[in-house]
PDB file of C-alpha atoms in Angstrom:
ATOM      1  CA  UNK U   2      92.693 121.848-168.898  1.00 32.00           C
ATOM      2  CA  UNK U   3      91.747 125.343-167.824  1.00 35.00           C
ATOM      3  CA  UNK U   4      88.081 125.954-166.973  1.00 40.00           C
ATOM      4  CA  UNK U   5      86.426 128.463-169.319  1.00 42.00           C
ATOM      5  CA  UNK U   6      83.891 131.164-168.565  1.00 58.00           C
ATOM      6  CA  UNK U   7      80.269 130.201-168.446  1.00 69.00           C
ATOM      7  CA  UNK U   8      79.119 129.857-172.086  1.00 72.00           C
ATOM      8  CA  UNK U   9      75.483 130.728-171.410  1.00 70.00           C
ATOM      9  CA  UNK U  10      75.878 134.443-171.955  1.00 75.00           C
ATOM     10  CA  UNK U  11      76.819 133.708-175.524  1.00 73.00           C
ATOM     11  CA  UNK U  12      73.996 131.113-175.876  1.00 71.00           C
ATOM     12  CA  UNK U  13      71.403 133.644-174.541  1.00 76.00           C
ATOM     13  CA  UNK U  14      72.875 136.338-176.903  1.00 74.00           C
ATOM     14  CA  UNK U  15      72.638 134.161-179.927  1.00 78.00           C
ATOM     15  CA  UNK U  16      69.352 132.266-179.279  1.00 76.00           C
ATOM     16  CA  UNK U  17      67.351 134.396-176.853  1.00 67.00           C
ATOM     17  CA  UNK U  18      65.076 132.786-174.346  1.00 79.00           C
ATOM     18  CA  UNK U  19      66.008 129.270-174.906  1.00 80.00           C
ATOM     19  CA  UNK U  20      63.912 128.005-171.903  1.00 79.00           C
ATOM     20  CA  UNK U  21      60.284 128.959-171.882  1.00 81.00           C
ATOM     21  CA  UNK U  22      58.525 126.278-169.986  1.00 88.00           C
ATOM     22  CA  UNK U  23      58.935 125.882-166.207  1.00 94.00           C
ATOM     23  CA  UNK U  24      60.360 122.693-164.776  1.00 96.00           C
ATOM     24  CA  UNK U  25      57.701 119.880-164.456  1.00 96.00           C
ATOM     25  CA  UNK U  26      57.854 120.092-160.666  1.00 96.00           C
ATOM     26  CA  UNK U  27      57.426 123.815-160.329  1.00 94.00           C
ATOM     27  CA  UNK U  28      53.631 124.015-160.510  1.00 92.00           C
ATOM     28  CA  UNK U  29      53.351 121.557-157.606  1.00 94.00           C
ATOM     29  CA  UNK U  30      56.052 123.511-155.821  1.00 95.00           C
ATOM     30  CA  UNK U  31      54.139 126.810-156.230  1.00 95.00           C
ATOM     31  CA  UNK U  32      51.045 125.270-154.726  1.00 94.00           C
ATOM     32  CA  UNK U  33      53.032 123.957-151.748  1.00 94.00           C
ATOM     33  CA  UNK U  34      54.568 127.343-151.077  1.00 95.00           C
ATOM     34  CA  UNK U  35      51.032 128.944-151.280  1.00 94.00           C
ATOM     35  CA  UNK U  36      49.764 126.415-148.747  1.00 92.00           C
ATOM     36  CA  UNK U  37      52.751 127.379-146.435  1.00 89.00           C
ATOM     37  CA  UNK U  38      51.894 131.074-146.868  1.00 93.00           C
ATOM     38  CA  UNK U  39      55.406 131.659-148.215  1.00 95.00           C
ATOM     39  CA  UNK U  40      56.215 135.140-149.488  1.00 97.00           C
ATOM     40  CA  UNK U  41      59.792 135.411-150.781  1.00 98.00           C
ATOM     41  CA  UNK U  42      61.393 133.082-153.452  1.00 98.00           C
ATOM     42  CA  UNK U  43      64.906 133.150-154.771  1.00 98.00           C
ATOM     43  CA  UNK U  44      65.784 131.617-158.100  1.00 98.00           C
ATOM     44  CA  UNK U  45      69.482 130.850-158.436  1.00 97.00           C
ATOM     45  CA  UNK U  46      70.696 130.646-161.971  1.00 94.00           C
ATOM     46  CA  UNK U  47      67.485 132.441-163.054  1.00 95.00           C
ATOM     47  CA  UNK U  48      68.628 132.690-166.767  1.00 92.00           C
ATOM     48  CA  UNK U  49      66.053 134.354-168.964  1.00 94.00           C
ATOM     49  CA  UNK U  50      63.347 134.313-166.365  1.00 95.00           C
ATOM     50  CA  UNK U  51      60.931 131.318-166.827  1.00 95.00           C
ATOM     51  CA  UNK U  52      60.684 130.628-163.105  1.00 97.00           C
ATOM     52  CA  UNK U  53      60.854 134.279-162.104  1.00 97.00           C
ATOM     53  CA  UNK U  54      57.779 134.986-164.279  1.00 97.00           C
ATOM     54  CA  UNK U  55      55.987 131.854-162.990  1.00 97.00           C
ATOM     55  CA  UNK U  56      56.315 132.750-159.267  1.00 97.00           C
ATOM     56  CA  UNK U  57      55.733 136.496-159.933  1.00 97.00           C
ATOM     57  CA  UNK U  58      52.429 135.552-161.633  1.00 97.00           C
ATOM     58  CA  UNK U  59      51.487 133.660-158.485  1.00 96.00           C
ATOM     59  CA  UNK U  60      51.986 136.778-156.355  1.00 96.00           C
ATOM     60  CA  UNK U  61      55.352 135.928-154.686  1.00 98.00           C
ATOM     61  CA  UNK U  62      58.052 138.456-154.057  1.00 98.00           C
ATOM     62  CA  UNK U  63      60.697 137.076-156.360  1.00 98.00           C
ATOM     63  CA  UNK U  64      64.405 137.490-156.583  1.00 98.00           C
ATOM     64  CA  UNK U  65      66.845 136.097-159.160  1.00 98.00           C
ATOM     65  CA  UNK U  66      70.590 135.864-159.494  1.00 97.00           C
ATOM     66  CA  UNK U  67      72.503 134.823-162.620  1.00 94.00           C
ATOM     67  CA  UNK U  68      75.946 135.457-163.944  1.00 91.00           C
ATOM     68  CA  UNK U  69      74.655 136.165-167.434  1.00 89.00           C
ATOM     69  CA  UNK U  70      74.123 139.795-168.279  1.00 91.00           C
ATOM     70  CA  UNK U  71      72.145 138.865-171.342  1.00 91.00           C
ATOM     71  CA  UNK U  72      70.033 136.401-169.416  1.00 91.00           C
ATOM     72  CA  UNK U  73      69.081 138.926-166.828  1.00 93.00           C
ATOM     73  CA  UNK U  74      68.392 141.447-169.474  1.00 93.00           C
ATOM     74  CA  UNK U  75      65.941 139.078-171.225  1.00 94.00           C
ATOM     75  CA  UNK U  76      64.443 138.180-167.822  1.00 95.00           C
ATOM     76  CA  UNK U  77      63.732 141.833-167.033  1.00 95.00           C
ATOM     77  CA  UNK U  78      62.243 142.297-170.549  1.00 95.00           C
ATOM     78  CA  UNK U  79      59.945 139.273-170.031  1.00 96.00           C
ATOM     79  CA  UNK U  80      58.755 140.411-166.674  1.00 97.00           C
ATOM     80  CA  UNK U  81      58.199 143.983-167.821  1.00 97.00           C
ATOM     81  CA  UNK U  82      56.183 142.656-170.863  1.00 96.00           C
ATOM     82  CA  UNK U  83      53.712 141.046-168.355  1.00 96.00           C
ATOM     83  CA  UNK U  84      53.610 143.961-165.888  1.00 97.00           C
ATOM     84  CA  UNK U  85      55.544 141.933-163.292  1.00 97.00           C
ATOM     85  CA  UNK U  86      58.403 142.927-161.037  1.00 94.00           C
ATOM     86  CA  UNK U  87      61.270 140.987-159.538  1.00 96.00           C
ATOM     87  CA  UNK U  88      64.668 141.822-158.021  1.00 97.00           C
ATOM     88  CA  UNK U  89      66.964 140.363-160.722  1.00 97.00           C
ATOM     89  CA  UNK U  90      70.762 140.638-160.199  1.00 96.00           C
ATOM     90  CA  UNK U  91      73.878 139.771-162.166  1.00 95.00           C
ATOM     91  CA  UNK U  92      76.413 137.976-160.050  1.00 94.00           C
ATOM     92  CA  UNK U  93      78.135 134.788-159.268  1.00 93.00           C
ATOM     93  CA  UNK U  94      76.376 132.354-156.967  1.00 93.00           C
ATOM     94  CA  UNK U  95      79.758 131.281-155.712  1.00 93.00           C
ATOM     95  CA  UNK U  96      80.290 134.678-154.110  1.00 95.00           C
ATOM     96  CA  UNK U  97      78.492 135.326-150.858  1.00 97.00           C
ATOM     97  CA  UNK U  98      74.838 135.738-151.787  1.00 97.00           C
ATOM     98  CA  UNK U  99      73.767 139.394-151.582  1.00 97.00           C
ATOM     99  CA  UNK U 100      70.889 138.786-149.288  1.00 98.00           C
ATOM    100  CA  UNK U 101      70.339 138.926-145.470  1.00 98.00           C
ATOM    101  CA  UNK U 102      70.132 135.836-143.258  1.00 98.00           C
ATOM    102  CA  UNK U 103      66.885 133.953-143.154  1.00 97.00           C
ATOM    103  CA  UNK U 104      65.391 136.279-145.852  1.00 98.00           C
ATOM    104  CA  UNK U 105      63.679 133.720-148.187  1.00 98.00           C
ATOM    105  CA  UNK U 106      60.940 131.289-147.729  1.00 98.00           C
ATOM    106  CA  UNK U 107      62.134 129.175-150.654  1.00 98.00           C
ATOM    107  CA  UNK U 108      65.272 128.842-152.766  1.00 98.00           C
ATOM    108  CA  UNK U 109      65.129 127.066-156.137  1.00 98.00           C
ATOM    109  CA  UNK U 110      68.089 126.145-158.397  1.00 98.00           C
ATOM    110  CA  UNK U 111      67.265 124.261-161.564  1.00 96.00           C
ATOM    111  CA  UNK U 112      70.237 122.699-163.433  1.00 93.00           C
ATOM    112  CA  UNK U 113      72.772 125.055-161.920  1.00 94.00           C
ATOM    113  CA  UNK U 114      74.530 124.036-158.675  1.00 96.00           C
ATOM    114  CA  UNK U 115      76.534 121.192-160.334  1.00 94.00           C
ATOM    115  CA  UNK U 116      78.461 123.650-162.511  1.00 91.00           C
ATOM    116  CA  UNK U 117      81.515 123.866-160.152  1.00 93.00           C
ATOM    117  CA  UNK U 118      84.012 121.911-158.225  1.00 94.00           C
ATOM    118  CA  UNK U 119      82.629 120.234-155.140  1.00 95.00           C
ATOM    119  CA  UNK U 120      84.213 122.619-152.640  1.00 96.00           C
ATOM    120  CA  UNK U 121      82.482 125.536-154.348  1.00 96.00           C
ATOM    121  CA  UNK U 122      79.176 123.654-154.458  1.00 97.00           C
ATOM    122  CA  UNK U 123      79.424 122.988-150.718  1.00 97.00           C
ATOM    123  CA  UNK U 124      80.060 126.736-150.118  1.00 97.00           C
ATOM    124  CA  UNK U 125      76.975 127.526-152.326  1.00 98.00           C
ATOM    125  CA  UNK U 126      74.742 125.203-150.410  1.00 98.00           C
ATOM    126  CA  UNK U 127      75.930 126.744-147.130  1.00 98.00           C
ATOM    127  CA  UNK U 128      74.889 130.161-148.466  1.00 98.00           C
ATOM    128  CA  UNK U 129      71.553 128.862-149.715  1.00 98.00           C
ATOM    129  CA  UNK U 130      70.971 127.489-146.183  1.00 98.00           C
ATOM    130  CA  UNK U 131      71.967 130.869-144.660  1.00 98.00           C
ATOM    131  CA  UNK U 132      69.502 132.971-146.652  1.00 98.00           C
ATOM    132  CA  UNK U 133      66.516 130.524-145.999  1.00 98.00           C
ATOM    133  CA  UNK U 134      64.463 131.124-142.962  1.00 96.00           C
ATOM    134  CA  UNK U 135      63.828 128.265-140.539  1.00 93.00           C
ATOM    135  CA  UNK U 136      61.571 125.697-142.170  1.00 93.00           C
ATOM    136  CA  UNK U 137      62.389 127.348-145.565  1.00 96.00           C
ATOM    137  CA  UNK U 138      62.102 125.159-148.623  1.00 97.00           C
ATOM    138  CA  UNK U 139      64.819 124.121-151.071  1.00 98.00           C
ATOM    139  CA  UNK U 140      64.290 122.674-154.479  1.00 98.00           C
ATOM    140  CA  UNK U 141      67.277 121.754-156.735  1.00 98.00           C
ATOM    141  CA  UNK U 142      67.845 119.620-159.867  1.00 97.00           C
ATOM    142  CA  UNK U 143      71.101 118.222-161.081  1.00 96.00           C
ATOM    143  CA  UNK U 144      71.908 115.861-163.966  1.00 93.00           C
ATOM    144  CA  UNK U 145      71.631 112.237-163.229  1.00 90.00           C
ATOM    145  CA  UNK U 146      73.659 111.090-166.127  1.00 84.00           C
ATOM    146  CA  UNK U 147      76.868 112.292-167.910  1.00 75.00           C
ATOM    147  CA  UNK U 148      75.488 113.212-171.292  1.00 70.00           C
ATOM    148  CA  UNK U 149      76.374 116.800-171.986  1.00 64.00           C
ATOM    149  CA  UNK U 150      79.247 115.942-174.313  1.00 60.00           C
ATOM    150  CA  UNK U 151      80.921 113.013-176.022  1.00 67.00           C
ATOM    151  CA  UNK U 152      84.253 113.460-174.297  1.00 76.00           C
ATOM    152  CA  UNK U 153      85.211 114.769-170.748  1.00 83.00           C
ATOM    153  CA  UNK U 154      88.218 115.510-168.645  1.00 87.00           C
ATOM    154  CA  UNK U 155      87.899 114.463-165.013  1.00 89.00           C
ATOM    155  CA  UNK U 156      89.298 117.303-162.926  1.00 91.00           C
ATOM    156  CA  UNK U 157      88.470 115.822-159.516  1.00 93.00           C
ATOM    157  CA  UNK U 158      86.549 112.759-158.347  1.00 91.00           C
ATOM    158  CA  UNK U 159      83.035 113.138-159.816  1.00 90.00           C
ATOM    159  CA  UNK U 160      83.773 116.521-161.504  1.00 92.00           C
ATOM    160  CA  UNK U 161      84.177 116.629-165.338  1.00 90.00           C
ATOM    161  CA  UNK U 162      84.818 119.265-167.942  1.00 88.00           C
ATOM    162  CA  UNK U 163      83.038 118.568-171.276  1.00 85.00           C
ATOM    163  CA  UNK U 164      85.548 118.803-174.129  1.00 86.00           C
ATOM    164  CA  UNK U 165      82.892 119.593-176.753  1.00 85.00           C
ATOM    165  CA  UNK U 166      79.241 120.550-176.950  1.00 79.00           C
ATOM    166  CA  UNK U 167      77.524 123.774-175.946  1.00 79.00           C
ATOM    167  CA  UNK U 168      78.884 123.655-172.363  1.00 80.00           C
ATOM    168  CA  UNK U 169      82.462 122.937-173.336  1.00 83.00           C
ATOM    169  CA  UNK U 170      84.796 123.805-170.539  1.00 83.00           C
ATOM    170  CA  UNK U 171      82.054 124.334-167.897  1.00 85.00           C
ATOM    171  CA  UNK U 172      82.488 122.131-164.848  1.00 89.00           C
ATOM    172  CA  UNK U 173      79.884 119.441-164.167  1.00 90.00           C
ATOM    173  CA  UNK U 174      79.818 117.599-160.877  1.00 93.00           C
ATOM    174  CA  UNK U 175      77.645 114.380-161.005  1.00 93.00           C
ATOM    175  CA  UNK U 176      76.104 113.448-157.834  1.00 94.00           C
ATOM    176  CA  UNK U 177      74.861 110.139-156.412  1.00 93.00           C
ATOM    177  CA  UNK U 178      71.586 110.263-154.478  1.00 95.00           C
ATOM    178  CA  UNK U 179      73.555 109.597-151.315  1.00 96.00           C
ATOM    179  CA  UNK U 180      75.901 112.468-152.067  1.00 95.00           C
ATOM    180  CA  UNK U 181      73.045 114.816-152.587  1.00 96.00           C
ATOM    181  CA  UNK U 182      71.465 113.855-149.287  1.00 96.00           C
ATOM    182  CA  UNK U 183      74.794 114.438-147.487  1.00 97.00           C
ATOM    183  CA  UNK U 184      75.185 117.799-149.323  1.00 97.00           C
ATOM    184  CA  UNK U 185      71.749 118.865-147.948  1.00 98.00           C
ATOM    185  CA  UNK U 186      72.224 117.460-144.593  1.00 96.00           C
ATOM    186  CA  UNK U 187      70.923 120.693-142.912  1.00 96.00           C
ATOM    187  CA  UNK U 188      67.490 119.826-144.451  1.00 98.00           C
ATOM    188  CA  UNK U 189      64.819 117.398-143.886  1.00 97.00           C
ATOM    189  CA  UNK U 190      64.890 115.969-147.397  1.00 97.00           C
ATOM    190  CA  UNK U 191      61.334 114.817-148.298  1.00 95.00           C
ATOM    191  CA  UNK U 192      61.829 113.733-151.879  1.00 96.00           C
ATOM    192  CA  UNK U 193      64.535 112.795-154.358  1.00 97.00           C
ATOM    193  CA  UNK U 194      63.475 111.489-157.780  1.00 97.00           C
ATOM    194  CA  UNK U 195      64.446 111.522-161.425  1.00 96.00           C
ATOM    195  CA  UNK U 196      62.396 113.789-163.616  1.00 95.00           C
ATOM    196  CA  UNK U 197      61.271 113.175-167.182  1.00 93.00           C
ATOM    197  CA  UNK U 198      64.525 114.427-168.755  1.00 91.00           C
ATOM    198  CA  UNK U 199      67.008 112.541-166.546  1.00 92.00           C
ATOM    199  CA  UNK U 200      67.684 114.983-163.726  1.00 95.00           C
ATOM    200  CA  UNK U 201      67.768 114.227-159.999  1.00 97.00           C
ATOM    201  CA  UNK U 202      65.251 116.513-158.256  1.00 97.00           C
ATOM    202  CA  UNK U 203      65.645 117.126-154.517  1.00 98.00           C
ATOM    203  CA  UNK U 204      63.270 118.987-152.222  1.00 97.00           C
ATOM    204  CA  UNK U 205      63.574 119.524-148.485  1.00 97.00           C
ATOM    205  CA  UNK U 206      62.809 121.832-145.543  1.00 97.00           C
ATOM    206  CA  UNK U 207      65.548 123.524-143.585  1.00 97.00           C
ATOM    207  CA  UNK U 208      65.815 122.241-140.035  1.00 94.00           C
ATOM    208  CA  UNK U 209      65.760 124.987-137.313  1.00 87.00           C
ATOM    209  CA  UNK U 210      69.007 125.461-135.503  1.00 79.00           C
ATOM    210  CA  UNK U 211      69.488 123.059-132.559  1.00 71.00           C
ATOM    211  CA  UNK U 212      66.705 120.739-133.798  1.00 60.00           C
TER     212      UNK U 212
END
């Protein structure tokens, strides 16, 4: 079965800002970053801007990347309505990320990195690692359970295409905790837990080279 384009542009066009509240761990994450005197935060899969707005309110220099033109338009509109600023770009996170090496103090990716085949996910994590400075923080969430549709087509071990539902045709890779830890082996992972809506949440700190 052929993989279809990401359906979220159509969802955002039809329904607007479908996510308004930040992830339940993000407030704690913001406090941690302020304690670390972090400055630059990248939100991958920034959508319509809920986390961009949150971190910009806290005074961080915020960047966002999303492949939805409508999502980034709505994010810019939301930021402007609050007098906030962010570098929000349209692009695929599976292309080389358009940022210099060691540029960010934190990279967050909420419910986005699993939307690909495993080889592409590994490439993305390598790019996330590249753009983080030494001791930079990563925070990602991925689904813990296969519940996005009633029927799936397994296209490689652990990777499925929903055959119905709002994310029909969009790849979903389902990780075990062990697989997540291996994927982020360049990090000192300090926490993996399941949040209140059934997502694995991983946070960790990039290990300096040669450590």
